[in-house]
Short mmCIF file of C-alpha atoms in Angstrom, two decimals:
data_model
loop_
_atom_site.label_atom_id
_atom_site.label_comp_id
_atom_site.label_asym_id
_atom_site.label_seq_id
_atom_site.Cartn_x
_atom_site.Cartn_y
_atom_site.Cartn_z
CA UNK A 922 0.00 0.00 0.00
CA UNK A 923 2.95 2.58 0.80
CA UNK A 924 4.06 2.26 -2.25
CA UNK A 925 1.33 2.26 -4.56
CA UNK A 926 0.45 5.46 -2.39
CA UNK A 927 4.23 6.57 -3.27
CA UNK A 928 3.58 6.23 -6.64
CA UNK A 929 0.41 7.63 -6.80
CA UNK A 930 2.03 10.55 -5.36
CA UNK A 931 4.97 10.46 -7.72
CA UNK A 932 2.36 10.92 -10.64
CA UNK A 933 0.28 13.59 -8.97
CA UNK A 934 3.35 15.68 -8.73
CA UNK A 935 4.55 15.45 -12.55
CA UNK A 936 3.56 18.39 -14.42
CA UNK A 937 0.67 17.96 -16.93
CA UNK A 938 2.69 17.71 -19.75
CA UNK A 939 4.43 14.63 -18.77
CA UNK A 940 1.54 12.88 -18.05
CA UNK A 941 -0.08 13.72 -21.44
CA UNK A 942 -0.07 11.59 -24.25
CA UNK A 943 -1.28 12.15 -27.03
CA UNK A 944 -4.03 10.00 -28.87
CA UNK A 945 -2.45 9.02 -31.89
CA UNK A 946 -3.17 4.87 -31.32
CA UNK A 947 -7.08 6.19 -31.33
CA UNK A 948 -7.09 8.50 -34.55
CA UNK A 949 -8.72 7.04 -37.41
CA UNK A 950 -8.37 8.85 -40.90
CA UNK A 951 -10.23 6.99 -44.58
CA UNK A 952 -8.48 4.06 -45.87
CA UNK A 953 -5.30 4.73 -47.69
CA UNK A 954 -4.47 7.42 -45.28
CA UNK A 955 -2.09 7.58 -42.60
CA UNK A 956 -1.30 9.42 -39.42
CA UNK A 957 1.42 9.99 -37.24
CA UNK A 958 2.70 12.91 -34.72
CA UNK A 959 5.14 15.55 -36.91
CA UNK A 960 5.49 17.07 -33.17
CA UNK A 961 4.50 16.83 -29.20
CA UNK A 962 4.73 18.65 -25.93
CA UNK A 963 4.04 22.05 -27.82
CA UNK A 964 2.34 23.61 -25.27
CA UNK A 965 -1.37 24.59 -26.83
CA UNK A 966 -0.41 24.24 -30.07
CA UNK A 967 -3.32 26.07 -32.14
CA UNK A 968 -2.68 28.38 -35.60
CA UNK A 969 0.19 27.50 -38.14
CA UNK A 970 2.05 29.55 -40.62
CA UNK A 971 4.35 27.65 -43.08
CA UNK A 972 7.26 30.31 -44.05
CA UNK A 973 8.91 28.00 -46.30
CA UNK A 974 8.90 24.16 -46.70
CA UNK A 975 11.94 24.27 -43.49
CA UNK A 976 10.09 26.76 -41.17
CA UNK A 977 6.54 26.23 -39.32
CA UNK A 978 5.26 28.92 -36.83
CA UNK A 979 2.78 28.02 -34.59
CA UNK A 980 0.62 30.30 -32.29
CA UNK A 981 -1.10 29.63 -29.21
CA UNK A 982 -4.07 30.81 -27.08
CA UNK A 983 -3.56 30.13 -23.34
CA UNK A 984 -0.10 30.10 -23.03
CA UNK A 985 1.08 33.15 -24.74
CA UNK A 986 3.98 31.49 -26.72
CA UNK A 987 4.89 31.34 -30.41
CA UNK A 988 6.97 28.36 -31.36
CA UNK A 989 8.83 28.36 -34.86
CA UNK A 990 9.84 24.29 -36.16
CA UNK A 991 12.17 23.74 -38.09
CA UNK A 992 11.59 20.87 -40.25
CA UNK A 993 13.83 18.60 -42.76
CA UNK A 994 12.13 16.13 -45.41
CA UNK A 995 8.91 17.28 -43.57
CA UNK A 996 10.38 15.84 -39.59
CA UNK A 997 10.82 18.25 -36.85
CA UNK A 998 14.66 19.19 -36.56
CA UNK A 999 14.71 22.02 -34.04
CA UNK A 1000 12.15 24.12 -31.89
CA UNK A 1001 12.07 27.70 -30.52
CA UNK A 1002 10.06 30.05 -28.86
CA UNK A 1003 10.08 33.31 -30.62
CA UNK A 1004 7.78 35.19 -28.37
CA UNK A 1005 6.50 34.57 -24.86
CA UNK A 1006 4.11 36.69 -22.30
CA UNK A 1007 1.66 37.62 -25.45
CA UNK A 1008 -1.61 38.43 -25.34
CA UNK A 1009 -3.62 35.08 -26.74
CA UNK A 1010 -1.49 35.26 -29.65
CA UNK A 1011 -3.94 32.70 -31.69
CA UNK A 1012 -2.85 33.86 -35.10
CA UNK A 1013 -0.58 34.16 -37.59
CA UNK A 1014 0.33 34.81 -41.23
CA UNK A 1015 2.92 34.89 -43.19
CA UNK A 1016 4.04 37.29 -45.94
CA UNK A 1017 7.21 38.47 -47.87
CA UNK A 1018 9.51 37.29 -45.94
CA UNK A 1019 7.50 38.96 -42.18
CA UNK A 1020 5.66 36.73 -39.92
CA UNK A 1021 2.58 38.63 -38.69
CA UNK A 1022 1.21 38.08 -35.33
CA UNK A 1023 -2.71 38.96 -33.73
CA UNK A 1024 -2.76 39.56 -30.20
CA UNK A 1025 -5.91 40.24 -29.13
CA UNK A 1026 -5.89 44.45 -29.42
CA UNK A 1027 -2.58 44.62 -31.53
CA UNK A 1028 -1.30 42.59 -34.71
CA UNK A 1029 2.64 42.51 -34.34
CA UNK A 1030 5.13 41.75 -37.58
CA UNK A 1031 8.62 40.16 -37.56
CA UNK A 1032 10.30 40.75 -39.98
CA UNK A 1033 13.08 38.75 -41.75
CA UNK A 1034 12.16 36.20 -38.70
CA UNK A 1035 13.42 33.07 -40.73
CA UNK A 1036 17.07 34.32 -40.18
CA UNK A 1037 16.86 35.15 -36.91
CA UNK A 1038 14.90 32.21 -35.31
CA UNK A 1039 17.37 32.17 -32.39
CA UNK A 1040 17.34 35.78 -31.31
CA UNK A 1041 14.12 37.85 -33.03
CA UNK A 1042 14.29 41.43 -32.67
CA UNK A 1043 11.62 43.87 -31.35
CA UNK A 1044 8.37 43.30 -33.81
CA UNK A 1045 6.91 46.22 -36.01
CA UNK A 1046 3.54 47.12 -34.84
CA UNK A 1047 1.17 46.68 -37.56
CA UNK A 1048 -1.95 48.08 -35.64
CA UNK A 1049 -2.80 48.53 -31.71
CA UNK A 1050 -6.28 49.83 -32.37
CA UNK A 1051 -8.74 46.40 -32.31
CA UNK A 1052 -10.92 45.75 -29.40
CA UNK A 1053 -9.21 44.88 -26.23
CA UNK A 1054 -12.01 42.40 -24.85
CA UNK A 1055 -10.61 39.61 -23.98
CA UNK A 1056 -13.96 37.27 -24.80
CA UNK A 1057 -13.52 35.90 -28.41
CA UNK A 1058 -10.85 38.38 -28.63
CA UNK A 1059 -8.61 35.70 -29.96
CA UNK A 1060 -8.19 35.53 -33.82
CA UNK A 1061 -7.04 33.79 -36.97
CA UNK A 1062 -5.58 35.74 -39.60
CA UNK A 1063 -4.85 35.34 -43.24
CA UNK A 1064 -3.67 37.26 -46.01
CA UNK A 1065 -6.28 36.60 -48.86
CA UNK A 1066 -5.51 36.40 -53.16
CA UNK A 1067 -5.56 40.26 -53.09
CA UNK A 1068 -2.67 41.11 -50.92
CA UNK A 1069 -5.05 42.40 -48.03
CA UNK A 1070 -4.78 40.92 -44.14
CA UNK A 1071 -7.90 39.50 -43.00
CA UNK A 1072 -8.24 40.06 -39.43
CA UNK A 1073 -12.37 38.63 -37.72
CA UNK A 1074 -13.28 40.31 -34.63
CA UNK A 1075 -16.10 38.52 -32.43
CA UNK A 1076 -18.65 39.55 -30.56
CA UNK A 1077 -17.03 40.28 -26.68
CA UNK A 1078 -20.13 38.37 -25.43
CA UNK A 1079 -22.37 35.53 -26.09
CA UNK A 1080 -24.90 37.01 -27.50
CA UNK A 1081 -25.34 40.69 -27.66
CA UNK A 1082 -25.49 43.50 -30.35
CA UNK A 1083 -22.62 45.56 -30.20
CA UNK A 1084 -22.64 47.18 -33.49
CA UNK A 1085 -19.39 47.14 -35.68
CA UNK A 1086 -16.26 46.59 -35.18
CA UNK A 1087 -17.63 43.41 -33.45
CA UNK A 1088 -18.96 40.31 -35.21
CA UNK A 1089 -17.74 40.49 -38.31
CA UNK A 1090 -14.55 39.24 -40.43
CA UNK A 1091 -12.66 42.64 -41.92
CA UNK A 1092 -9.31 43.05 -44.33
CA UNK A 1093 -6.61 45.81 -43.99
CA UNK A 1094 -3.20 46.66 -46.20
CA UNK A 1095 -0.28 44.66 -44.73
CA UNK A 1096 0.64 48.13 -43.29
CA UNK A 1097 -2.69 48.29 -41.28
CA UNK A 1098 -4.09 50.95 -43.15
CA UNK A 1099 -7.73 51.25 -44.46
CA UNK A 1100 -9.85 48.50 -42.51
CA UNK A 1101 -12.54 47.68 -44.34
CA UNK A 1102 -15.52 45.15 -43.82
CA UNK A 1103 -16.20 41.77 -45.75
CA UNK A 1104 -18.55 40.03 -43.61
CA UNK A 1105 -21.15 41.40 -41.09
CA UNK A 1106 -23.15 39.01 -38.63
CA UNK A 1107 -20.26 36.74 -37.87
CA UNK A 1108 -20.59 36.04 -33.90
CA UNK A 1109 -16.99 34.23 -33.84
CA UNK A 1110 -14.64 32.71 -36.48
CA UNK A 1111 -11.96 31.23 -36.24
CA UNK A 1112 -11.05 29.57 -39.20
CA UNK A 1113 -11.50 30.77 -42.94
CA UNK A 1114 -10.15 30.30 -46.39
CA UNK A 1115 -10.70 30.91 -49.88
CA UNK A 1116 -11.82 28.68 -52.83
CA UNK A 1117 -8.92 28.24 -55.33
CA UNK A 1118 -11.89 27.24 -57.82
CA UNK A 1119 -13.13 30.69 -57.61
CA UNK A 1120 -11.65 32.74 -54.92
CA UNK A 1121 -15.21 32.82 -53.07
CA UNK A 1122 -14.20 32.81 -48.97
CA UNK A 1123 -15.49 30.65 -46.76
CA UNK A 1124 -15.42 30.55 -43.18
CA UNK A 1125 -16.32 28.93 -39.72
CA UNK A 1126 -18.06 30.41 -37.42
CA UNK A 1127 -19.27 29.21 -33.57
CA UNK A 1128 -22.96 29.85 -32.31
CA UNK A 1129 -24.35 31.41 -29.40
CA UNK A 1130 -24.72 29.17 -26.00
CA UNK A 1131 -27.23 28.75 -23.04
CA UNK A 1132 -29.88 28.21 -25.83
CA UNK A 1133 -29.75 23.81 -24.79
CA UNK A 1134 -27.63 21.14 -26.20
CA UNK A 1135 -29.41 20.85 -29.72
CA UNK A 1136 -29.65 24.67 -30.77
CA UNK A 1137 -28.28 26.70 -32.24
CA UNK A 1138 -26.30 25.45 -35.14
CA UNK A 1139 -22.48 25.94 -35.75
CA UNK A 1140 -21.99 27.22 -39.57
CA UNK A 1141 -19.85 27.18 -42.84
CA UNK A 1142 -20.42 29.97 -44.38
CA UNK A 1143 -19.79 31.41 -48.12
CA UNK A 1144 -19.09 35.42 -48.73
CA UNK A 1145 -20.69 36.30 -51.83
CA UNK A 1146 -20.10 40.03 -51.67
CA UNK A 1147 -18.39 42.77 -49.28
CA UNK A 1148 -20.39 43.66 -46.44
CA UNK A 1149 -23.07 40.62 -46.58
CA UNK A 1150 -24.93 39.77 -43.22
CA UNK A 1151 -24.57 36.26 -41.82
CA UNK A 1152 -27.43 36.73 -38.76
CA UNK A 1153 -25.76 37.34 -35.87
CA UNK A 1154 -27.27 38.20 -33.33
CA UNK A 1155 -30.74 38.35 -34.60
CA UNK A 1156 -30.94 34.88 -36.56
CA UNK A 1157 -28.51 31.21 -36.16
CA UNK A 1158 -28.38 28.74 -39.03
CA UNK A 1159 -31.23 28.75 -41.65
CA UNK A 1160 -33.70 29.74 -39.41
CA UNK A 1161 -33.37 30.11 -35.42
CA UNK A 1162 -34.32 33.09 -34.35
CA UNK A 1163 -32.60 34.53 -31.36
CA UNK A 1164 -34.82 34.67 -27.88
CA UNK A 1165 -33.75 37.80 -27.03
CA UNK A 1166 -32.62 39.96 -30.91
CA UNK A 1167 -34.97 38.11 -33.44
CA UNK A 1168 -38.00 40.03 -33.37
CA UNK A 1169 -36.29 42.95 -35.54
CA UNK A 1170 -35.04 40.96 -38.12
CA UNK A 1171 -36.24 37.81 -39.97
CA UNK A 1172 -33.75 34.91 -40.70
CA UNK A 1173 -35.07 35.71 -44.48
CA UNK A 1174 -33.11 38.75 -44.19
CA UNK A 1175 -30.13 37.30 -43.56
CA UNK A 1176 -27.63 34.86 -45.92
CA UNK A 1177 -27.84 31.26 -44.75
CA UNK A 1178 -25.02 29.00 -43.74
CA UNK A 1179 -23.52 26.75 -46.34
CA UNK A 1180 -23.13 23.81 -43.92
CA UNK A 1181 -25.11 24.06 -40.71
CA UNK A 1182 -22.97 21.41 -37.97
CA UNK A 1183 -24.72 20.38 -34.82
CA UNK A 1184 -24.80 22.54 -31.96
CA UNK A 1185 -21.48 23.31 -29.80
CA UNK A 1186 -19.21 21.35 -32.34
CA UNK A 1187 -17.09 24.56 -32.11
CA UNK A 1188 -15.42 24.47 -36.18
CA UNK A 1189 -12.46 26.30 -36.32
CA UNK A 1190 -9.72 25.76 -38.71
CA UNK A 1191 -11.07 25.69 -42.57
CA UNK A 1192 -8.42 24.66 -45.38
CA UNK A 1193 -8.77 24.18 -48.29
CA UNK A 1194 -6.60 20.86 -50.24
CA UNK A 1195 -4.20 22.70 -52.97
CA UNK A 1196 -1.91 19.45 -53.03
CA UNK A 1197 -0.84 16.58 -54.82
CA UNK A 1198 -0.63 14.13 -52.49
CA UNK A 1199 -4.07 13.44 -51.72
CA UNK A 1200 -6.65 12.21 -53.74
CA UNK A 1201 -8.36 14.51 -56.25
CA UNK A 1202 -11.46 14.32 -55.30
CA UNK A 1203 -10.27 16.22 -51.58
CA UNK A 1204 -9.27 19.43 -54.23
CA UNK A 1205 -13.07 19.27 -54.42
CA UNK A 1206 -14.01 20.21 -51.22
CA UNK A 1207 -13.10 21.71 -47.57
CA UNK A 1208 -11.23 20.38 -44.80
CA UNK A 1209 -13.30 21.77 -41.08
CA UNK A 1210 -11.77 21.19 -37.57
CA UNK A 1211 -14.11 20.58 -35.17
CA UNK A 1212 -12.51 21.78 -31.67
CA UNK A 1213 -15.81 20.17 -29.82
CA UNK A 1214 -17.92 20.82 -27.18
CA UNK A 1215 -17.47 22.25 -24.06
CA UNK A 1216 -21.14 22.95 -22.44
CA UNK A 1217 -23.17 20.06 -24.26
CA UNK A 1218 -24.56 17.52 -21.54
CA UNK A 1219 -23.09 15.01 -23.87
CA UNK A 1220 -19.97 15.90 -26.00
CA UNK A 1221 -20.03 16.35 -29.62
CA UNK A 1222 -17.40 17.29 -32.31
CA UNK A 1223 -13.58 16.53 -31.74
CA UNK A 1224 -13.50 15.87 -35.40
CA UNK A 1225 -11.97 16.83 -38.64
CA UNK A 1226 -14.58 17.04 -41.35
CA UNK A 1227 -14.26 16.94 -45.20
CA UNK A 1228 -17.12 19.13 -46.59
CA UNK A 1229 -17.58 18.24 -50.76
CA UNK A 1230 -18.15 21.54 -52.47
CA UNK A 1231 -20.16 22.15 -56.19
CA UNK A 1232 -19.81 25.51 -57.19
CA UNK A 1233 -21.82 27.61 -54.46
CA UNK A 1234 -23.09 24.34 -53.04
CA UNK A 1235 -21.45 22.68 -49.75
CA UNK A 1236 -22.77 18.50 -49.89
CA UNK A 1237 -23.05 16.01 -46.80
CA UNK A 1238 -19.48 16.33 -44.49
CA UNK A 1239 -17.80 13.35 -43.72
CA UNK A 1240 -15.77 12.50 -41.17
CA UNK A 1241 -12.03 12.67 -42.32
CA UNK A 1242 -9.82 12.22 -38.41
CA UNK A 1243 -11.84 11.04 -35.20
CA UNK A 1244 -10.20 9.18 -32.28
CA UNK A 1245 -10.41 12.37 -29.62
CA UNK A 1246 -12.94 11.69 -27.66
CA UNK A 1247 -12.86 8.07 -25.52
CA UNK A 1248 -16.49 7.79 -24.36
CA UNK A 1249 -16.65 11.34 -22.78
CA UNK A 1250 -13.41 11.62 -21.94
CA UNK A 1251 -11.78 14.62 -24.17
CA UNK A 1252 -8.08 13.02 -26.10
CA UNK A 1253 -7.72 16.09 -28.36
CA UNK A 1254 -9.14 18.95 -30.18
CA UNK A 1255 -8.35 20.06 -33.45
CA UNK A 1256 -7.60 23.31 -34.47
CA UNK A 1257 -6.09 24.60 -37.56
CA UNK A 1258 -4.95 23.44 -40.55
CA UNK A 1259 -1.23 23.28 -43.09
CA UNK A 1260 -0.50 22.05 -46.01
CA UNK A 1261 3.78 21.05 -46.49
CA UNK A 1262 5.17 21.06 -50.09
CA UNK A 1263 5.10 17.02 -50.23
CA UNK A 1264 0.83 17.35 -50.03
CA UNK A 1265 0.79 15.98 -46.44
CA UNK A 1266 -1.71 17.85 -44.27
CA UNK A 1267 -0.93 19.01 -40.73
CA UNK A 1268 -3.62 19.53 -38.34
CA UNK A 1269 -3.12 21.15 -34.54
CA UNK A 1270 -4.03 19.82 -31.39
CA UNK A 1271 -4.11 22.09 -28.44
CA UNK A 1272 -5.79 19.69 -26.35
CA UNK A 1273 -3.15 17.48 -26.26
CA UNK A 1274 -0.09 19.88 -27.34
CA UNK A 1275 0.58 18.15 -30.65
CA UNK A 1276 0.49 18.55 -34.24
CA UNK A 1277 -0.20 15.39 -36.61
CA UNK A 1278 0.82 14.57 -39.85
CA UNK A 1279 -1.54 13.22 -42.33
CA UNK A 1280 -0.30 11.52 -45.67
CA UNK A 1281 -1.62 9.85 -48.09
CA UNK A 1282 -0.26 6.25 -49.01
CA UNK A 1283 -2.84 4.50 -51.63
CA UNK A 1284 -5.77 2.14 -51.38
#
């Protein structure tokens, strides 16, 4: 008994990341596939920016840190932290040669970073003038076909109407300069990309809570023209109107979702496939991360979806990597998405501090 007690004890005192393991014996990707862990203990591993096929950045939430990887034939070769003590530094992009960094309030840019991994000067500051709230104040950015930085800002609450800047996904020159809006109604996305079939953007977006386990709907969503209205805070999905906003405004006002998910799945990351190394029917589509639940009675999500895409028209998702939930116990939560030059696709895991590798190896 003293010393199963001892070694009880023994565990209790490791820190978390030693005890964590991540669930790579449980994920399950279509058949032909395989998966395997391109990195662990990366504490809260969320957004990714490739710099080159030898450099990976990767932002966090929680803990503050950005990490840059350096990678040979697509294998992790050396780790550092470029920045620490950040505010929820959840995104990142990549441009000319400058990493760019959003930090709640302030996007930061570093530039020449891939020559000075080990010792990063003082970043330029891009813009200090976004909303400081801290709820759904972190962000994903992404510089889009036209050269512009697309920065979302979500609504600070869970359901409220807060007028503009909040809930809604805007662009600005690399410089910060002239902020403009793309999307309206937009409560809080994380996660968006655009169509290399047409250039169209589409992007995640999470829906309101305290409304029970089954409602409201999570959405895909597809911008069809600068400034359109997605429903927030007045209509979710197709057609829930809010309790406490929907009298103004009827969901027929509004665009619809693409894709509605169920309730709480929380999609984040969107990418989509530009590569060779998968099948060519994934260039038809849209890779989703499903982060998962976290208020459901019974969880749902902790997925990664493929979504088939015709034109305008999103089909039936199917499930592409499961394994991270055991029963209710949460394994993992997918994040965000990248693509390396040999068509294998990385997804993030800040859950379990990871980031997997997913390759294709034929039927």
């Amino acid at each position: 008994m003293k010393l199963a007690a001892l070694f009880l004890a023994s565990l209790l005192s490791l820190p978390v990341s030693t005890l964590a393991k991540t669930p790579i014996d449980r994920l399950q990707v279509p058949e032909g596939f395989t998966v395997e862990v391109l990195v662990e203990d990366l504490d809260n591993a969320r957004a990714m920016a490739l710099a080159d096929q030898s450099t990976l950045f990767v932002g966090t939430r929680d803990a503050g840190n950005v990490y840059a990887l350096e990678l040979k034939d697509g294998q992790l070769r050396k780790r550092h932290t470029i920045a620490s003590g950040l505010r929820m530094p959840s995104g990142l992009a990549f441009s000319e040669g400058s990493l760019y960094v959003a930090a709640v309030s302030t996007i930061l840019r570093y530039d020449n970073i891939t020559t000075s991994l080990n010792a990063p000067g003082e970043p330029a500051i891009v813009t200090d003038q976004l909303p400081s709230e801290r709820h759904h104040g972190w962000k994903h950015i992404a510089f889009g076909p036209d050269g512009w930085l697309y920065v979302p800002i979500g609504a600070p609450c869970n359901i409220c109407d807060q007028g503009l800047p909040y809930a809604a996904i805007h662009r600005m020159r690399p410089d910060g300069s002239q902020m403009e809006l793309v999307a309206a109604g937009v409560r809080n996305s994380v996660g968006f990309d655009w169509n290399p079939a047409d250039g169209s953007l589409w992007f995640s977006d999470n829906g309101r809570d305290m409304m029970g386990d089954d409602l409201p709907p999570c959405e895909l969503n597809r911008v069809s023209h600068a400034g359109e209205h997605f429903g927030y805070p007045y209509c979710h999905g197709r057609s829930v109107s809010d309790p406490e906003f929907g009298k103004p405004q009827a969901c027929t006002e509004h665009t619809a979702p693409a894709v509605e998910f169920g309730a709480h799945t929380a999609p984040l990351g969107v990418h989509f496939y530009r590569g060779s190394g998968f099948p060519e029917r994934y260039k038809k589509g849209v890779f989703v991360a499903q982060h998962g639940s976290w208020n459901r009675s019974k969880k749902i999500g902790y997925q990664v979806l493929w979504v088939p895409i015709d034109g305008t028209t999103a089909g039936e998702p199917e499930v592409f990597l499961s394994g991270f939930l055991d029963g209710e116990t949460t394994l993992g939560r997918p994040v965000a998405f990248a693509e390396l030059g040999d068509g294998s696709l990385l997804v993030s895991d800040d859950f379990a501090d990871a980031i997997y590798r997913i390759r294709y190896r034929g039927e």
